[in-house]
Structure formats: structure tokens, C-alpha cells
Coordinates of C-alpha atoms and ligand atoms in Angstrom, one line a residue:
M1 CA 0.1 -0.1 -0.2
N2 CA 1.2 3.7 -0.8
K3 CA 2.7 5.3 2.4
K4 CA 0.0 8.2 3.5
Y5 CA 1.5 11.5 4.2
N6 CA 0.2 13.7 6.9
Y7 CA 2.3 17.1 6.3
I8 CA 4.2 18.1 3.8
L9 CA 5.9 20.8 3.1
G10 CA 6.3 22.6 -0.4
I11 CA 9.3 25.2 -1.6
E12 CA 8.5 27.3 -4.9
T13 CA 11.8 29.6 -6.0
S14 CA 11.9 28.8 -9.7
C15 CA 11.6 32.7 -10.5
D16 CA 11.6 35.7 -8.2
D17 CA 8.7 34.5 -5.5
T18 CA 10.0 32.9 -2.5
S19 CA 6.8 30.6 -1.9
V20 CA 6.5 28.1 1.2
A21 CA 3.6 26.1 2.0
V22 CA 2.2 23.5 4.1
L23 CA -0.7 21.1 2.9
N24 CA -2.5 18.2 4.9
G25 CA -2.7 14.4 3.4
D26 CA -5.5 15.7 1.6
G27 CA -4.3 18.9 -0.7
Y28 CA -5.6 21.0 2.0
V29 CA -3.3 24.4 1.9
L30 CA -3.1 25.0 6.2
S31 CA -0.4 27.5 5.3
Q32 CA 1.4 29.7 2.4
I33 CA 3.2 32.4 2.6
S34 CA 4.5 33.7 -0.7
A35 CA 7.2 36.8 -0.8
N36 CA 7.0 38.9 -3.8
Q37 CA 10.3 40.2 -4.7
D38 CA 8.2 43.3 -7.7
L39 CA 9.3 46.2 -6.2
V40 CA 13.1 45.3 -6.4
H41 CA 13.0 44.3 -9.7
Q42 CA 11.1 47.4 -10.6
P43 CA 14.1 49.9 -11.5
F44 CA 15.1 47.4 -14.1
G45 CA 12.2 46.4 -16.1
G46 CA 12.2 42.8 -15.1
I47 CA 13.7 40.2 -13.3
V48 CA 17.6 39.9 -12.8
P49 CA 18.7 36.5 -12.4
E50 CA 21.5 37.4 -9.7
I51 CA 19.3 39.8 -7.7
A52 CA 16.2 37.1 -7.7
S53 CA 18.3 34.3 -5.9
R54 CA 19.7 36.8 -3.5
N55 CA 16.1 37.2 -2.0
H56 CA 14.8 34.2 -1.9
T57 CA 18.3 33.1 0.0
M58 CA 16.9 35.7 2.5
H59 CA 13.4 35.2 2.6
L60 CA 13.1 31.3 2.3
L61 CA 14.3 29.9 6.1
P62 CA 12.4 33.0 7.5
L63 CA 9.5 31.8 5.2
V64 CA 9.5 27.6 6.6
D65 CA 9.3 29.2 9.9
E66 CA 6.3 31.4 9.7
V67 CA 4.5 28.7 8.0
L68 CA 5.5 26.3 10.6
K69 CA 4.4 28.9 13.2
K70 CA 1.1 29.7 11.8
T71 CA -0.1 25.9 11.7
N72 CA 1.4 24.9 14.8
L73 CA 3.7 22.4 13.8
K74 CA 7.0 21.7 13.7
L75 CA 9.6 20.7 11.6
S76 CA 9.8 17.1 13.1
N77 CA 5.7 16.9 12.2
I78 CA 6.9 17.6 8.5
Q79 CA 7.0 13.9 6.2
G80 CA 8.2 14.9 3.2
I81 CA 9.4 18.0 1.1
A82 CA 8.4 19.0 -2.3
A83 CA 10.5 22.1 -4.2
T84 CA 10.4 23.2 -7.8
N85 CA 13.8 22.1 -8.8
R86 CA 13.2 22.5 -13.0
P87 CA 12.5 24.6 -15.4
G88 CA 13.2 28.5 -14.3
L89 CA 16.5 30.5 -13.4
L90 CA 19.3 28.0 -12.2
G91 CA 20.6 30.4 -9.6
S92 CA 17.0 30.8 -7.8
L93 CA 16.5 27.1 -8.5
L94 CA 19.5 25.9 -6.6
V95 CA 18.1 28.2 -3.4
G96 CA 14.8 26.3 -2.9
M97 CA 16.5 22.7 -4.2
V98 CA 19.6 22.9 -1.9
T99 CA 16.7 23.9 1.0
A100 CA 14.7 21.2 0.7
K101 CA 17.7 18.3 0.2
T102 CA 19.2 19.9 3.7
L103 CA 15.9 19.6 5.1
S104 CA 15.3 16.2 3.7
L105 CA 18.9 15.4 5.5
S106 CA 19.0 16.7 8.2
L107 CA 15.2 15.3 9.1
E108 CA 15.4 11.8 7.9
I109 CA 12.2 12.3 5.0
P110 CA 12.1 12.2 1.5
W111 CA 11.9 15.4 -0.5
I112 CA 10.8 15.3 -4.5
G113 CA 12.0 17.7 -6.9
V114 CA 8.7 19.1 -9.0
H115 CA 8.7 20.5 -12.6
H116 CA 7.0 24.0 -12.2
I117 CA 4.2 23.2 -14.4
E118 CA 3.2 20.4 -12.9
G119 CA 2.4 22.3 -10.4
H120 CA 0.5 24.8 -11.8
I121 CA -1.7 22.2 -13.8
L122 CA -2.7 20.6 -10.4
A123 CA -3.7 23.9 -9.2
P124 CA -6.6 23.7 -9.5
F125 CA -7.1 20.4 -6.9
L126 CA -6.0 22.4 -4.1
K127 CA -7.9 23.6 -0.9
D128 CA -8.4 26.1 1.4
N129 CA -10.8 27.5 4.1
E130 CA -11.8 30.3 0.5
Y131 CA -11.2 27.8 -2.4
Q132 CA -12.3 24.0 -3.7
P133 CA -12.1 23.3 -7.1
P134 CA -15.8 23.2 -9.1
K135 CA -18.1 20.2 -8.0
D136 CA -17.1 17.3 -9.9
W137 CA -13.8 18.5 -10.9
S138 CA -12.3 15.5 -12.5
F139 CA -9.8 13.9 -15.2
P140 CA -9.5 14.4 -18.3
F141 CA -9.8 18.5 -18.2
L142 CA -7.6 20.6 -20.3
S143 CA -5.1 23.1 -18.7
L144 CA -3.9 26.4 -20.2
V145 CA -1.2 27.4 -18.4
V146 CA -0.6 31.3 -19.0
S147 CA 2.2 33.0 -17.4
G148 CA 5.3 35.2 -17.9
G149 CA 7.2 32.5 -18.8
H150 CA 5.0 29.9 -20.4
T151 CA 2.0 30.0 -22.5
S152 CA 1.0 26.3 -22.9
L153 CA -2.2 24.2 -23.6
Y154 CA -2.2 20.4 -22.5
V155 CA -4.8 17.8 -22.1
V156 CA -4.8 16.5 -18.5
K157 CA -5.4 12.8 -18.4
D158 CA -4.7 11.3 -15.0
W159 CA -1.7 12.5 -12.1
G160 CA 1.2 13.2 -13.4
K161 CA -0.6 12.2 -17.4
Y162 CA -0.2 15.2 -19.2
Q163 CA -0.2 15.6 -22.8
L164 CA 1.2 19.3 -24.3
I165 CA -0.9 20.0 -27.4
G166 CA 0.3 23.7 -27.7
K167 CA 2.5 26.6 -26.7
S168 CA 4.1 29.2 -28.1
I169 CA 6.4 29.4 -30.5
D170 CA 7.9 32.5 -29.0
D171 CA 7.0 35.2 -26.4
A172 CA 4.5 34.5 -23.1
A173 CA 1.3 36.3 -23.2
G174 CA 2.6 37.1 -19.6
E175 CA 5.5 39.1 -21.5
A176 CA 3.6 40.1 -24.1
F177 CA 1.6 42.1 -22.0
D178 CA 4.4 43.1 -20.1
K179 CA 6.4 44.4 -23.4
F180 CA 3.5 46.1 -24.5
A181 CA 3.1 47.8 -20.7
K182 CA 6.9 48.5 -21.1
M183 CA 6.0 50.4 -24.5
L184 CA 3.3 52.9 -22.9
D185 CA 5.5 53.1 -19.9
L186 CA 3.2 51.4 -17.1
G187 CA 6.2 50.4 -15.0
Y188 CA 6.7 46.3 -14.3
P189 CA 5.1 43.6 -14.5
G190 CA 2.8 45.6 -16.6
G191 CA -0.2 43.1 -16.8
V192 CA -2.1 44.0 -14.0
Q193 CA -1.9 47.8 -15.4
I194 CA -3.0 47.0 -18.6
D195 CA -5.7 45.4 -17.2
K196 CA -7.1 48.0 -15.0
L197 CA -6.7 50.8 -18.1
S198 CA -8.5 48.0 -19.9
Q199 CA -11.5 48.4 -17.6
K200 CA -13.1 51.6 -19.4
G201 CA -11.8 50.7 -22.7
D202 CA -13.2 49.8 -25.9
R203 CA -12.1 46.5 -27.1
N204 CA -13.1 47.3 -30.4
Y205 CA -10.9 50.5 -30.8
H206 CA -8.1 49.0 -32.9
Q207 CA -7.9 45.6 -34.6
F208 CA -4.5 44.0 -33.1
P209 CA -3.6 40.8 -34.9
R210 CA -4.3 37.5 -33.9
A211 CA -1.6 35.0 -35.2
M212 CA -1.9 31.5 -36.1
L213 CA -6.4 31.4 -35.1
N214 CA -6.0 29.7 -38.9
E215 CA -3.5 27.1 -38.7
D216 CA -4.6 23.7 -37.7
N217 CA -2.7 23.4 -34.4
F218 CA -3.0 24.4 -30.9
D219 CA 0.4 26.9 -30.8
F220 CA 0.5 30.3 -30.3
S221 CA 2.8 33.5 -31.3
F222 CA 2.5 36.8 -29.9
S223 CA 5.5 38.4 -31.1
G224 CA 3.6 39.5 -34.4
L225 CA 1.5 42.0 -31.7
K226 CA 3.9 42.9 -29.9
A227 CA 5.9 44.5 -33.6
S228 CA 2.3 45.6 -34.5
A229 CA 2.4 47.4 -31.5
Q230 CA 5.3 49.0 -31.5
R231 CA 4.1 50.1 -34.9
Y232 CA 1.0 51.2 -34.2
L233 CA 1.6 53.6 -31.4
S234 CA 4.6 55.1 -33.5
T235 CA 1.8 56.8 -35.9
L236 CA 0.6 58.3 -33.1
S237 CA 0.7 61.4 -31.2
N238 CA 2.0 61.2 -27.5
E239 CA -1.0 63.3 -26.5
D240 CA -3.3 61.0 -28.9
I241 CA -1.8 57.6 -26.7
Q242 CA -2.6 59.2 -23.1
K243 CA -6.2 60.3 -24.9
N244 CA -7.2 56.7 -25.6
K245 CA -4.9 54.5 -23.4
G246 CA -7.3 52.4 -22.1
N247 CA -9.0 52.3 -25.5
I248 CA -5.4 51.2 -26.7
C249 CA -4.9 48.1 -23.6
A250 CA -7.9 46.7 -23.8
S251 CA -7.7 46.2 -27.8
Y252 CA -4.4 45.1 -27.4
Q253 CA -5.7 43.0 -23.9
E254 CA -8.4 41.4 -26.2
A255 CA -6.0 40.1 -28.7
I256 CA -4.4 37.9 -26.5
V257 CA -7.6 36.5 -24.5
S258 CA -9.2 35.7 -28.1
V259 CA -6.5 34.2 -29.5
L260 CA -6.3 32.2 -25.7
L261 CA -10.4 31.4 -25.4
E262 CA -10.1 30.0 -29.7
K263 CA -7.6 28.0 -29.4
V264 CA -8.9 26.4 -26.2
K265 CA -12.1 26.2 -27.6
K266 CA -10.7 24.4 -30.4
A267 CA -9.2 21.6 -28.3
A268 CA -12.0 21.3 -26.4
L269 CA -14.2 20.3 -29.4
K270 CA -11.4 18.0 -30.9
Y271 CA -10.6 16.4 -27.8
S272 CA -14.5 16.4 -26.9
I273 CA -13.7 17.8 -23.4
G274 CA -16.1 19.3 -21.2
K275 CA -13.6 20.7 -18.2
I276 CA -10.9 23.5 -18.7
S277 CA -8.7 25.0 -16.9
V278 CA -6.4 28.3 -16.4
T279 CA -4.1 28.7 -14.2
G280 CA -0.6 31.2 -14.2
G281 CA -0.1 34.8 -13.9
V282 CA -2.4 36.2 -16.9
S283 CA -5.0 34.1 -15.4
A284 CA -5.6 37.0 -13.5
N285 CA -6.7 39.3 -16.4
S286 CA -10.4 39.9 -15.7
R287 CA -11.4 40.1 -19.5
L288 CA -9.5 36.9 -19.4
R289 CA -11.7 35.3 -16.7
Q290 CA -15.2 37.1 -18.0
A291 CA -14.7 35.5 -21.7
F292 CA -13.8 32.3 -20.7
Q293 CA -17.0 31.8 -17.9
E294 CA -19.3 33.1 -20.9
Y295 CA -18.1 30.5 -23.1
C296 CA -17.9 28.0 -20.5
T297 CA -21.6 28.9 -19.4
E298 CA -23.2 28.6 -22.7
T299 CA -21.5 25.5 -23.7
K300 CA -22.1 24.1 -20.3
K301 CA -18.4 23.4 -19.3
T302 CA -17.0 23.4 -16.0
L303 CA -13.8 26.4 -15.5
A304 CA -11.3 26.3 -13.0
I305 CA -9.8 29.4 -12.0
P306 CA -8.2 29.0 -8.7
P307 CA -8.0 32.5 -6.6
I308 CA -4.9 34.3 -7.8
R309 CA -2.6 32.7 -4.7
F310 CA -2.9 29.4 -6.2
C311 CA -2.1 31.0 -10.3
T312 CA 1.0 33.0 -9.8
D313 CA 4.0 31.0 -8.6
N314 CA 3.3 29.7 -5.3
A315 CA 4.5 26.6 -2.9
A316 CA 1.3 24.9 -2.4
M317 CA 0.9 23.6 -5.9
I318 CA 4.5 22.5 -5.6
A319 CA 3.8 20.6 -2.5
L320 CA 0.4 18.7 -3.9
A321 CA 2.4 17.7 -7.2
G322 CA 5.2 16.6 -4.9
L323 CA 2.6 15.0 -2.6
K324 CA 1.2 12.9 -5.7
R325 CA 4.3 11.7 -6.5
L326 CA 5.7 10.9 -3.0
E327 CA 2.7 8.9 -2.2
N328 CA 3.1 7.1 -5.4
G329 CA 6.4 5.6 -4.5
E330 CA 8.3 8.4 -6.0
S331 CA 11.5 10.6 -4.5
S332 CA 14.3 12.3 -5.3
Q333 CA 18.0 11.6 -4.6
L334 CA 20.2 13.9 -3.3
T335 CA 22.4 13.9 -6.4
E336 CA 19.7 15.4 -8.0
G337 CA 19.9 18.6 -10.1
V338 CA 18.1 22.0 -11.2
V339 CA 17.5 22.4 -15.2
A340 CA 16.7 25.5 -16.6
R341 CA 14.8 24.5 -19.2
A342 CA 12.9 21.5 -19.5
S343 CA 9.4 19.8 -20.9
I344 CA 6.5 18.1 -19.4
Ligands
KG4_401 O1 2.7 33.0 -12.7 P1 3.4 34.5 -12.8 O2 3.1 35.4 -11.6 O3 4.6 34.8 -13.0 C1 5.4 33.9 -14.2 O4 5.8 34.3 -14.7 O5 5.7 32.8 -13.5 O6 3.0 35.6 -13.8 C2 3.3 36.9 -14.2 C3 2.9 37.7 -15.5 C4 3.5 38.6 -15.4 O7 3.9 38.5 -17.1 C5 2.1 39.4 -15.4 O8 2.3 40.7 -15.8 C6 1.3 39.0 -15.9 O9 1.3 37.4 -15.3 N1 -0.4 38.9 -15.3 C7 -1.0 39.7 -15.6 C8 -2.1 39.7 -14.7 N2 -1.6 39.8 -13.0 C9 -0.8 39.4 -13.6 N3 -1.1 40.2 -16.9 C10 -2.5 40.3 -17.2 N4 -3.8 40.6 -16.7 C11 -3.6 40.9 -14.8 N5 -4.4 40.9 -14.5
ZN402 ZN1 4.8 29.9 -13.0

């Protein structure tokens, strides 16, 4: 029989968020604390890897202490540790993985290296006192993972059984938001600002290109959209841009959201799947949530978009992915390394 884990510790440090969580054996999040580094990277207009790993080093152990304190648990209660070890920024991944290995060695409990995207894919199954998966949420489902680093679409068949059916061939959707925000001087990360400015804008104000919609695959491309936006902005005066900022943002946002939705619609049809999840930082986008909800309501599909704390990079999703693998008898060796690029 598979071993049962009562308490598992999750660690996520693959990019710029330091996150620690404790889950019980049912995937219930007892506590999660995430430290965001947006402010320290803001002056550079993007993530500086050296600064990211240094900040993980400063934040990680205090967060472990804090999470345990909140759950009234001691390290000796933890029976397994899951840490993201691929893909991501090497320095950042190392901080989380070395911490996981050290705890594993000193506590004599197993650790497991988790693929970051597996965490995002499984996030809809997480539970806490404010979120639970939609009723009847189960396999198979379509999983759209959209963040600053990834835009991928999977058919999720079971725990550990993921079929990648499409991905961005260039920029990720979040990158497309961030780069456009940079053109408009909106600050970093720009997705939230574009979302805000779009609220009162006309999404049909300007028709930005929608790439690869007529191709017979589920891949995405956002670099043409970015180039087209650059050209478009260069034809406008500063005054025009300021006056129509909301309309321009809403139109640009619509181009991204509509491509994501159209590909998901096509996939749902081809694979006859009635359950859809969207995770990753871009799933915070209010227009994306509205458009996906409308489509799922109209077509009687079940939509799972977990709350932001489980959608952006977080340790709870890593703990859950690790828990399922540990329960399955898997664990990682102390010789295991980190990997910058890894597919799933
Ligand atoms: O998952 P995440 O926190 O980190 C990784 O990239 O892994 O995602 C961050 C991305 C950024 O590109 C950010 O601009 C985007 O998510 N984002 C949004 C919104 N909130 C965050 N994009 C559009 N609308 C939002 N409301
Ligand atoms: Zn992520």
C-alpha cells in the first residue's frame, strides 16, 4: 500500500517569488506565505536573476519558520518536502532545492524535485478555507498555463499524465502584456496595469493581429502582436496615446485573450473535453476570466480558475504535485540537480 503523508512542505523559488506552504494529506493548504520581489526588480523593467536568487536566500528560511508557526507544526511533523527543481532560473532554483535537500537530510524524510508546470496544472485541485475545486472536477481536463514565462495547453489525463498539445512559439502571453506595458511606460509587471486601464476602454478601438488562428494546431505566437503594437504606437502622437490609453490597452488585451480562448475552444471540440482550467499569473486578467466564463456557461462546460494565490507562482501547487508523486512511491536523490529548461 502507498504511504500516507499527513503533512508536506512545499518550496517554490523558480523565478522571482519565494513561496512556502504546508499541506495536509488531502491537498488542503494549511498555510502558505509568498514573498513577492516585484519592487526590487521594478527599476530594471524585468527580473534580474542575480538579485532574484539573493532575495530567495534572504526570505526562504524565515518563511519556513513563519509557515510552521502559523500551522502550529514543528519541522519534526513534516513527512516529505517538495521543491521546484525545473524549469526556471538556475540560481533561484538552487536556493529552493538545496534547502529542500538539507531539510530532507537532517530530518531523514524524503524530498522530491517537482516540475514547475506540473504544479500549475494541478493547482485547480488545491483546497483551503476559501477555495475548493468546482463540483465534479476530475480528469480529463484541458489546462491552459499562462504566465510571464509560459503559454502552454495540455490535455490532463490523470495525475502525472499530461499531453502538451500547444505552446507559444515565441513570447509568452504574460511577456506580451509586460512588453506592451513597457512601450507605454506603465511599469513592471505590466499585465495588471493593462488590465486596470482596459476596464473602461473599448476593446474594438483598434484591431490588433491574432496570430495562428487559422492554423491546424494549438500553438500560439505573440511576437507579431508586439511588433504590430510598436508600429501602431509609432503612428500616434503622445497626446493621442494618452487620450486613448484605455482603448488601446483594451484592444491589445482583447487580441491576447481572444487567441487564448479560440485555441482552447478548438481543443475542447477536438478532444471532446468539458472541463477547462486556466492558471498562471495571466489568469488573474479580468477580461480573460470573463471571456472564459461566458464561453463555459454558454457551452455548459466546467471552468476552474483558482484564486490568484494558487495561480501565480506558489508553493502550495508544488507541494500538491510532490505529494501525489511521493504517495506514488517516487522520491528524488540527493544527487539530483536543477534544470533551466525542461519539458513536461
Ligand atoms: O505566474 P506569474 O506570477 O509568474 C511567472 O511568470 O511565472 O505570472 C506573471 C505574469 C506577468 O507577465 C504579469 O504581467 C502577468 O502574469 N499578469 C497579468 C495580470 N496579472 C499578472 N497579465 C494580465 N492581466 C493581469 N491582471
Ligand atoms: Zn509559473
